[in-house]
PDB file of C-alpha atoms in Angstrom:
ATOM      1  CA  GLY S  28       0.244  -0.125   0.201  1.00  0.00           C
ATOM      2  CA  SER S  29       0.646   3.564  -0.281  1.00  0.00           C
ATOM      3  CA  GLY S  30       0.969   3.555   3.715  1.00  0.00           C
ATOM      4  CA  VAL S  31      -1.436   6.320   4.059  1.00  0.00           C
ATOM      5  CA  MET S  32      -4.234   5.147   6.293  1.00  0.00           C
ATOM      6  CA  ILE S  33      -7.898   6.183   4.748  1.00  0.00           C
ATOM      7  CA  ILE S  34     -10.265   7.752   6.853  1.00  0.00           C
ATOM      8  CA  ARG S  35     -13.942   5.677   6.147  1.00  0.00           C
ATOM      9  CA  PRO S  36     -16.666   7.584   8.571  1.00  0.00           C
ATOM     10  CA  CYS S  37     -19.651   5.131   8.337  1.00  0.00           C
ATOM     11  CA  GLY S  38     -23.131   5.316  10.234  1.00  0.00           C
ATOM     12  CA  VAL S  39     -25.264   2.935  12.589  1.00  0.00           C
ATOM     13  CA  SER S  40     -28.966   3.263  11.882  1.00  0.00           C
ATOM     14  CA  ILE S  41     -31.078   0.822  13.838  1.00  0.00           C
ATOM     15  CA  ARG S  42     -35.091   0.745  13.727  1.00  0.00           C
ATOM     16  CA  GLU S  43     -36.988  -1.761  15.881  1.00  0.00           C
ATOM     17  CA  ASN S  44     -33.687  -4.027  16.459  1.00  0.00           C
ATOM     18  CA  ARG S  45     -32.492  -4.008  12.627  1.00  0.00           C
ATOM     19  CA  LEU S  46     -29.419  -2.295  11.427  1.00  0.00           C
ATOM     20  CA  LEU S  47     -29.448  -0.626   7.811  1.00  0.00           C
ATOM     21  CA  THR S  48     -26.977  -2.163   5.884  1.00  0.00           C
ATOM     22  CA  MET S  49     -26.042  -2.346   2.225  1.00  0.00           C
ATOM     23  CA  ARG S  50     -25.785  -5.870   0.729  1.00  0.00           C
ATOM     24  CA  TYR S  51     -22.838  -6.843  -1.812  1.00  0.00           C
ATOM     25  CA  HIS S  52     -21.843  -9.880  -3.393  1.00  0.00           C
ATOM     26  CA  TYR S  53     -18.398 -11.386  -3.970  1.00  0.00           C
ATOM     27  CA  ALA S  54     -16.588 -14.602  -4.508  1.00  0.00           C
ATOM     28  CA  ASP S  55     -20.476 -16.558  -3.846  1.00  0.00           C
ATOM     29  CA  GLN S  56     -20.307 -14.311  -0.214  1.00  0.00           C
ATOM     30  CA  ASP S  57     -22.688 -11.882   1.004  1.00  0.00           C
ATOM     31  CA  ARG S  58     -21.215  -9.043   2.788  1.00  0.00           C
ATOM     32  CA  PHE S  59     -23.287  -6.159   4.704  1.00  0.00           C
ATOM     33  CA  ASN S  60     -21.596  -2.940   4.645  1.00  0.00           C
ATOM     34  CA  LEU S  61     -22.565   0.007   7.145  1.00  0.00           C
ATOM     35  CA  PRO S  62     -23.286   2.709   4.750  1.00  0.00           C
ATOM     36  CA  GLY S  63     -20.380   5.596   4.811  1.00  0.00           C
ATOM     37  CA  GLY S  64     -16.937   6.158   2.797  1.00  0.00           C
ATOM     38  CA  GLY S  65     -13.913   8.041   2.310  1.00  0.00           C
ATOM     39  CA  VAL S  66     -13.262  11.539   3.034  1.00  0.00           C
ATOM     40  CA  GLU S  67     -12.922  13.810  -0.271  1.00  0.00           C
ATOM     41  CA  GLY S  68     -10.868  16.404  -0.369  1.00  0.00           C
ATOM     42  CA  ASP S  69     -11.140  18.988   2.473  1.00  0.00           C
ATOM     43  CA  GLU S  70     -14.658  17.923   3.988  1.00  0.00           C
ATOM     44  CA  GLN S  71     -15.109  16.925   7.419  1.00  0.00           C
ATOM     45  CA  VAL S  72     -15.750  13.238   8.713  1.00  0.00           C
ATOM     46  CA  VAL S  73     -19.509  14.039   9.266  1.00  0.00           C
ATOM     47  CA  GLU S  74     -19.968  15.824   5.980  1.00  0.00           C
ATOM     48  CA  ALA S  75     -18.471  12.909   4.405  1.00  0.00           C
ATOM     49  CA  LEU S  76     -20.777  10.802   6.021  1.00  0.00           C
ATOM     50  CA  GLN S  77     -23.814  13.100   4.948  1.00  0.00           C
ATOM     51  CA  ARG S  78     -22.522  12.973   1.397  1.00  0.00           C
ATOM     52  CA  GLU S  79     -22.216   9.018   1.329  1.00  0.00           C
ATOM     53  CA  TYR S  80     -26.009   8.542   2.375  1.00  0.00           C
ATOM     54  CA  ARG S  81     -27.355  11.307  -0.340  1.00  0.00           C
ATOM     55  CA  GLU S  82     -25.252   9.694  -3.037  1.00  0.00           C
ATOM     56  CA  GLU S  83     -25.379   6.133  -2.285  1.00  0.00           C
ATOM     57  CA  LEU S  84     -29.039   6.283  -0.499  1.00  0.00           C
ATOM     58  CA  GLY S  85     -30.675   8.868  -1.455  1.00  0.00           C
ATOM     59  CA  VAL S  86     -31.253  10.428   2.048  1.00  0.00           C
ATOM     60  CA  ASP S  87     -30.405  12.637   4.234  1.00  0.00           C
ATOM     61  CA  ILE S  88     -29.046  12.464   7.985  1.00  0.00           C
ATOM     62  CA  ILE S  89     -28.519  13.798  11.433  1.00  0.00           C
ATOM     63  CA  PRO S  90     -25.697  12.019  12.784  1.00  0.00           C
ATOM     64  CA  GLY S  91     -24.625  11.624  16.566  1.00  0.00           C
ATOM     65  CA  ASN S  92     -22.047  11.063  18.537  1.00  0.00           C
ATOM     66  CA  LEU S  93     -18.925   8.500  17.453  1.00  0.00           C
ATOM     67  CA  LEU S  94     -19.749   5.346  18.776  1.00  0.00           C
ATOM     68  CA  PHE S  95     -16.711   3.157  17.678  1.00  0.00           C
ATOM     69  CA  CYS S  96     -13.402   3.431  15.701  1.00  0.00           C
ATOM     70  CA  CYS S  97     -11.822   0.552  14.539  1.00  0.00           C
ATOM     71  CA  GLU S  98      -9.208  -0.387  11.770  1.00  0.00           C
ATOM     72  CA  THR S  99      -8.964  -2.734   9.301  1.00  0.00           C
ATOM     73  CA  LEU S 100      -5.701  -4.015   7.101  1.00  0.00           C
ATOM     74  CA  ILE S 101      -6.653  -5.623   4.162  1.00  0.00           C
ATOM     75  CA  HIS S 102      -4.344  -6.287   1.179  1.00  0.00           C
ATOM     76  CA  GLY S 103      -2.174  -3.945   2.247  1.00  0.00           C
ATOM     77  CA  ARG S 104      -4.883  -1.433   2.478  1.00  0.00           C
ATOM     78  CA  HIS S 105      -5.187   0.464   6.170  1.00  0.00           C
ATOM     79  CA  VAL S 106      -8.183   2.384   6.978  1.00  0.00           C
ATOM     80  CA  LEU S 107      -9.638   3.892   9.926  1.00  0.00           C
ATOM     81  CA  HIS S 108     -13.421   3.602  10.438  1.00  0.00           C
ATOM     82  CA  LEU S 109     -15.367   5.763  12.285  1.00  0.00           C
ATOM     83  CA  ALA S 110     -18.913   4.291  12.920  1.00  0.00           C
ATOM     84  CA  PHE S 111     -21.281   7.076  14.199  1.00  0.00           C
ATOM     85  CA  ASP S 112     -24.531   6.763  15.530  1.00  0.00           C
ATOM     86  CA  VAL S 113     -27.098   8.502  12.981  1.00  0.00           C
ATOM     87  CA  LYS S 114     -29.885   9.722  15.030  1.00  0.00           C
ATOM     88  CA  GLU S 115     -32.468  10.511  11.985  1.00  0.00           C
ATOM     89  CA  LEU S 116     -32.786   9.105   8.541  1.00  0.00           C
ATOM     90  CA  ILE S 117     -34.900  11.722   6.379  1.00  0.00           C
ATOM     91  CA  GLY S 118     -36.287   9.609   3.842  1.00  0.00           C
ATOM     92  CA  THR S 119     -36.254   6.236   2.554  1.00  0.00           C
ATOM     93  CA  PRO S 120     -33.052   4.354   2.136  1.00  0.00           C
ATOM     94  CA  ARG S 121     -32.138   2.702  -1.744  1.00  0.00           C
ATOM     95  CA  CYS S 122     -29.610   1.970  -3.261  1.00  0.00           C
ATOM     96  CA  ASN S 123     -28.662   4.294  -6.359  1.00  0.00           C
ATOM     97  CA  HIS S 124     -26.839   1.988  -8.641  1.00  0.00           C
ATOM     98  CA  SER S 125     -24.935   4.647 -10.485  1.00  0.00           C
ATOM     99  CA  ALA S 126     -23.282   5.293  -6.861  1.00  0.00           C
ATOM    100  CA  THR S 127     -22.675   2.027  -5.286  1.00  0.00           C
ATOM    101  CA  SER S 128     -21.690  -1.646  -6.501  1.00  0.00           C
ATOM    102  CA  ALA S 129     -24.378  -2.374  -3.476  1.00  0.00           C
ATOM    103  CA  LEU S 130     -27.084  -4.729  -4.433  1.00  0.00           C
ATOM    104  CA  GLU S 131     -29.887  -3.970  -1.993  1.00  0.00           C
ATOM    105  CA  VAL S 132     -30.619  -2.165   1.676  1.00  0.00           C
ATOM    106  CA  VAL S 133     -31.021  -4.960   4.289  1.00  0.00           C
ATOM    107  CA  TRP S 134     -32.568  -4.294   7.547  1.00  0.00           C
ATOM    108  CA  PHE S 135     -30.823  -6.308   9.305  1.00  0.00           C
ATOM    109  CA  PRO S 136     -31.871  -8.117  12.352  1.00  0.00           C
ATOM    110  CA  LEU S 137     -28.903  -7.201  15.364  1.00  0.00           C
ATOM    111  CA  GLU S 138     -29.147 -10.580  16.830  1.00  0.00           C
ATOM    112  CA  ASN S 139     -28.364 -12.525  14.003  1.00  0.00           C
ATOM    113  CA  LEU S 140     -25.070 -10.278  13.307  1.00  0.00           C
ATOM    114  CA  GLY S 141     -21.779 -12.382  13.609  1.00  0.00           C
ATOM    115  CA  ARG S 142     -18.439 -11.551  13.902  1.00  0.00           C
ATOM    116  CA  GLU S 143     -18.104 -11.977   9.908  1.00  0.00           C
ATOM    117  CA  THR S 144     -21.245 -10.350   8.758  1.00  0.00           C
ATOM    118  CA  LEU S 145     -20.496  -6.778   8.482  1.00  0.00           C
ATOM    119  CA  TYR S 146     -17.872  -4.468   7.031  1.00  0.00           C
ATOM    120  CA  PRO S 147     -16.477  -2.666   9.165  1.00  0.00           C
ATOM    121  CA  ALA S 148     -16.511  -6.077  11.585  1.00  0.00           C
ATOM    122  CA  ILE S 149     -18.106  -4.932  14.502  1.00  0.00           C
ATOM    123  CA  GLY S 150     -21.329  -6.889  14.713  1.00  0.00           C
ATOM    124  CA  PRO S 151     -20.704  -8.427  18.387  1.00  0.00           C
ATOM    125  CA  GLU S 152     -19.937  -4.585  19.609  1.00  0.00           C
ATOM    126  CA  LEU S 153     -23.151  -3.204  18.306  1.00  0.00           C
ATOM    127  CA  GLN S 154     -25.090  -5.876  19.973  1.00  0.00           C
ATOM    128  CA  SER S 155     -23.314  -5.755  23.296  1.00  0.00           C
ATOM    129  CA  VAL S 156     -24.714  -1.819  23.131  1.00  0.00           C
ATOM    130  CA  TYR S 157     -28.172  -2.017  21.173  1.00  0.00           C
ATOM    131  CA  LEU S 158     -29.376  -5.694  22.562  1.00  0.00           C
ATOM    132  CA  HIS S 159     -27.772  -6.020  26.233  1.00  0.00           C
ATOM    133  CA  GLY S 160     -27.056  -2.196  27.250  1.00  0.00           C
ATOM    134  CA  LEU S 161     -23.482  -2.375  27.846  1.00  0.00           C
ATOM    135  CA  SER S 162     -21.170   0.311  28.155  1.00  0.00           C
ATOM    136  CA  ARG S 163     -18.794   0.532  25.091  1.00  0.00           C
ATOM    137  CA  THR S 164     -14.485   1.136  24.475  1.00  0.00           C
ATOM    138  CA  VAL S 165     -15.244   3.258  21.691  1.00  0.00           C
ATOM    139  CA  TYR S 166     -11.851   2.632  20.033  1.00  0.00           C
ATOM    140  CA  LEU S 167     -11.590  -1.164  19.271  1.00  0.00           C
ATOM    141  CA  GLY S 168      -8.144  -1.402  17.635  1.00  0.00           C
ATOM    142  CA  ARG S 169      -7.561  -3.491  14.758  1.00  0.00           C
ATOM    143  CA  VAL S 170     -10.318  -5.904  14.334  1.00  0.00           C
ATOM    144  CA  GLU S 171     -10.146  -9.175  12.144  1.00  0.00           C
ATOM    145  CA  GLN S 172     -12.357  -8.706   8.661  1.00  0.00           C
ATOM    146  CA  PRO S 173     -12.793 -11.434   6.835  1.00  0.00           C
ATOM    147  CA  TRP S 174     -12.360 -10.849   3.635  1.00  0.00           C
ATOM    148  CA  TYR S 175     -13.767 -12.403   0.205  1.00  0.00           C
ATOM    149  CA  GLU S 176     -12.702 -11.497  -3.446  1.00  0.00           C
TER     150      GLU S 176
END
């Protein structure tokens, strides 16, 4: 890799114990991403998050607090993930196929999240906060991210 860390804000939006995800399909495996993407130019992290939701899902969001921060290292691509609480979604999220290769929006049941379900791989941490009401460690360090090509 270039040695430059990529900053990727993503959003956590939960309704009735279901998490808003975007389904991708690689190498016969489904992967569910938290909506988000890279920061561009001189935009702030939260501005990037709002832009990605607008471009890829056609909705405006009201972002809340930073929930989790973690890192992934996949094929030399070093990413710092900043997962923000999404306080409000304005509109109905649908994949804009000109802006994303995701196949569809999936409201994924929190109780079914495994370590391997999400990108970034923070399913168990989301369960502990939202299903069990446990306090959280914000910085999770590098998470093991299963990857399918």
